[in-house]
Amino acid sequence: PFINSMNSQIIELLGSYKRIVVIEEHYSYGGLGTLLKERLAKERVNREVQVIGLENDYIHLIGNQEYGRAHFGLSCEGI
């Protein structure tokens, strides 16, 4: 799902953590992690946001979600 806005309750909740980790099942930019970083900066909430995701590269892979997670190190074991 796509998130295009965040209310003050979400920002307040995120502000209660020192570090926020976002795991993207696609490229590490342009997703939820990027949105969080932008919104937290706008609200002047200084928190570390680590985004774990795919590098910007063409992907030659065919398989299901489980296979993709394992291949790119995004499975529970890989993280």
CSV table of C-alpha atoms in Angstrom, one decimal:
chain,number,residue,atom,x,y,z
A,1,PRO,CA,0.0,0.0,0.0
A,2,PHE,CA,1.0,3.6,-0.6
A,3,ILE,CA,1.2,6.1,2.2
A,4,ASN,CA,0.9,9.7,1.1
A,5,SER,CA,0.4,11.4,4.4
A,6,MET,CA,1.1,11.1,8.1
A,7,ASN,CA,-0.8,12.6,10.9
A,8,SER,CA,0.7,14.2,14.0
A,9,GLN,CA,0.0,11.0,16.0
A,10,ILE,CA,2.4,9.0,13.8
A,11,ILE,CA,5.1,11.7,13.9
A,12,GLU,CA,4.7,11.8,17.7
A,13,LEU,CA,5.0,8.0,17.9
A,14,LEU,CA,8.1,7.9,15.7
A,15,GLY,CA,9.6,10.7,17.8
A,16,SER,CA,9.5,8.5,20.8
A,17,TYR,CA,12.1,6.2,19.2
A,18,LYS,CA,15.8,6.9,18.9
A,19,ARG,CA,16.2,4.8,15.8
A,20,ILE,CA,13.7,3.7,13.1
A,21,VAL,CA,14.4,0.8,10.8
A,22,VAL,CA,12.4,0.5,7.5
A,23,ILE,CA,12.7,-2.7,5.4
A,24,GLU,CA,11.7,-2.1,1.8
A,25,GLU,CA,11.0,-5.0,-0.6
A,26,HIS,CA,12.1,-2.8,-3.4
A,27,TYR,CA,14.6,-0.1,-4.0
A,28,SER,CA,15.8,1.6,-0.8
A,29,TYR,CA,14.8,5.1,-2.1
A,30,GLY,CA,11.4,6.4,-3.0
A,31,GLY,CA,9.5,4.3,-0.5
A,32,LEU,CA,8.3,4.5,3.1
A,33,GLY,CA,11.8,5.2,4.4
A,34,THR,CA,12.2,8.2,2.1
A,35,LEU,CA,8.7,9.5,3.1
A,36,LEU,CA,9.6,9.1,6.8
A,37,LYS,CA,12.9,10.9,6.5
A,38,GLU,CA,11.3,13.8,4.6
A,39,ARG,CA,8.4,14.2,7.1
A,40,LEU,CA,10.5,13.9,10.2
A,41,ALA,CA,12.9,16.6,8.8
A,42,LYS,CA,10.0,18.8,8.0
A,43,GLU,CA,8.7,18.5,11.5
A,44,ARG,CA,12.2,18.9,12.9
A,45,VAL,CA,12.2,15.5,14.6
A,46,ASN,CA,15.8,14.4,14.6
A,47,ARG,CA,15.8,10.6,14.5
A,48,GLU,CA,18.1,8.1,12.8
A,49,VAL,CA,16.2,6.3,10.0
A,50,GLN,CA,17.9,3.3,8.5
A,51,VAL,CA,16.4,2.0,5.3
A,52,ILE,CA,17.2,-1.6,4.3
A,53,GLY,CA,16.3,-2.4,0.7
A,54,LEU,CA,17.5,-3.1,-2.8
A,55,GLU,CA,20.3,-1.2,-4.5
A,56,ASN,CA,19.4,0.8,-7.6
A,57,ASP,CA,20.1,-1.9,-10.2
A,58,TYR,CA,18.3,-3.8,-12.9
A,59,ILE,CA,17.0,-7.0,-11.4
A,60,HIS,CA,17.1,-10.2,-13.4
A,61,LEU,CA,15.1,-12.4,-11.0
A,62,ILE,CA,12.1,-14.6,-11.3
A,63,GLY,CA,10.5,-16.2,-8.3
A,64,ASN,CA,8.1,-15.7,-5.5
A,65,GLN,CA,8.3,-13.3,-2.6
A,66,GLU,CA,10.0,-15.7,-0.3
A,67,TYR,CA,12.7,-16.5,-2.9
A,68,GLY,CA,13.3,-12.8,-3.6
A,69,ARG,CA,13.6,-12.0,0.1
A,70,ALA,CA,16.2,-14.8,0.6
A,71,HIS,CA,18.1,-13.8,-2.6
A,72,PHE,CA,18.5,-10.2,-1.6
A,73,GLY,CA,19.0,-10.7,2.1
A,74,LEU,CA,15.6,-9.4,3.2
A,75,SER,CA,14.5,-12.5,4.9
A,76,CYS,CA,14.5,-12.8,8.7
A,77,GLU,CA,17.7,-14.7,8.5
A,78,GLY,CA,19.3,-12.2,6.1
A,79,ILE,CA,18.5,-9.2,8.2
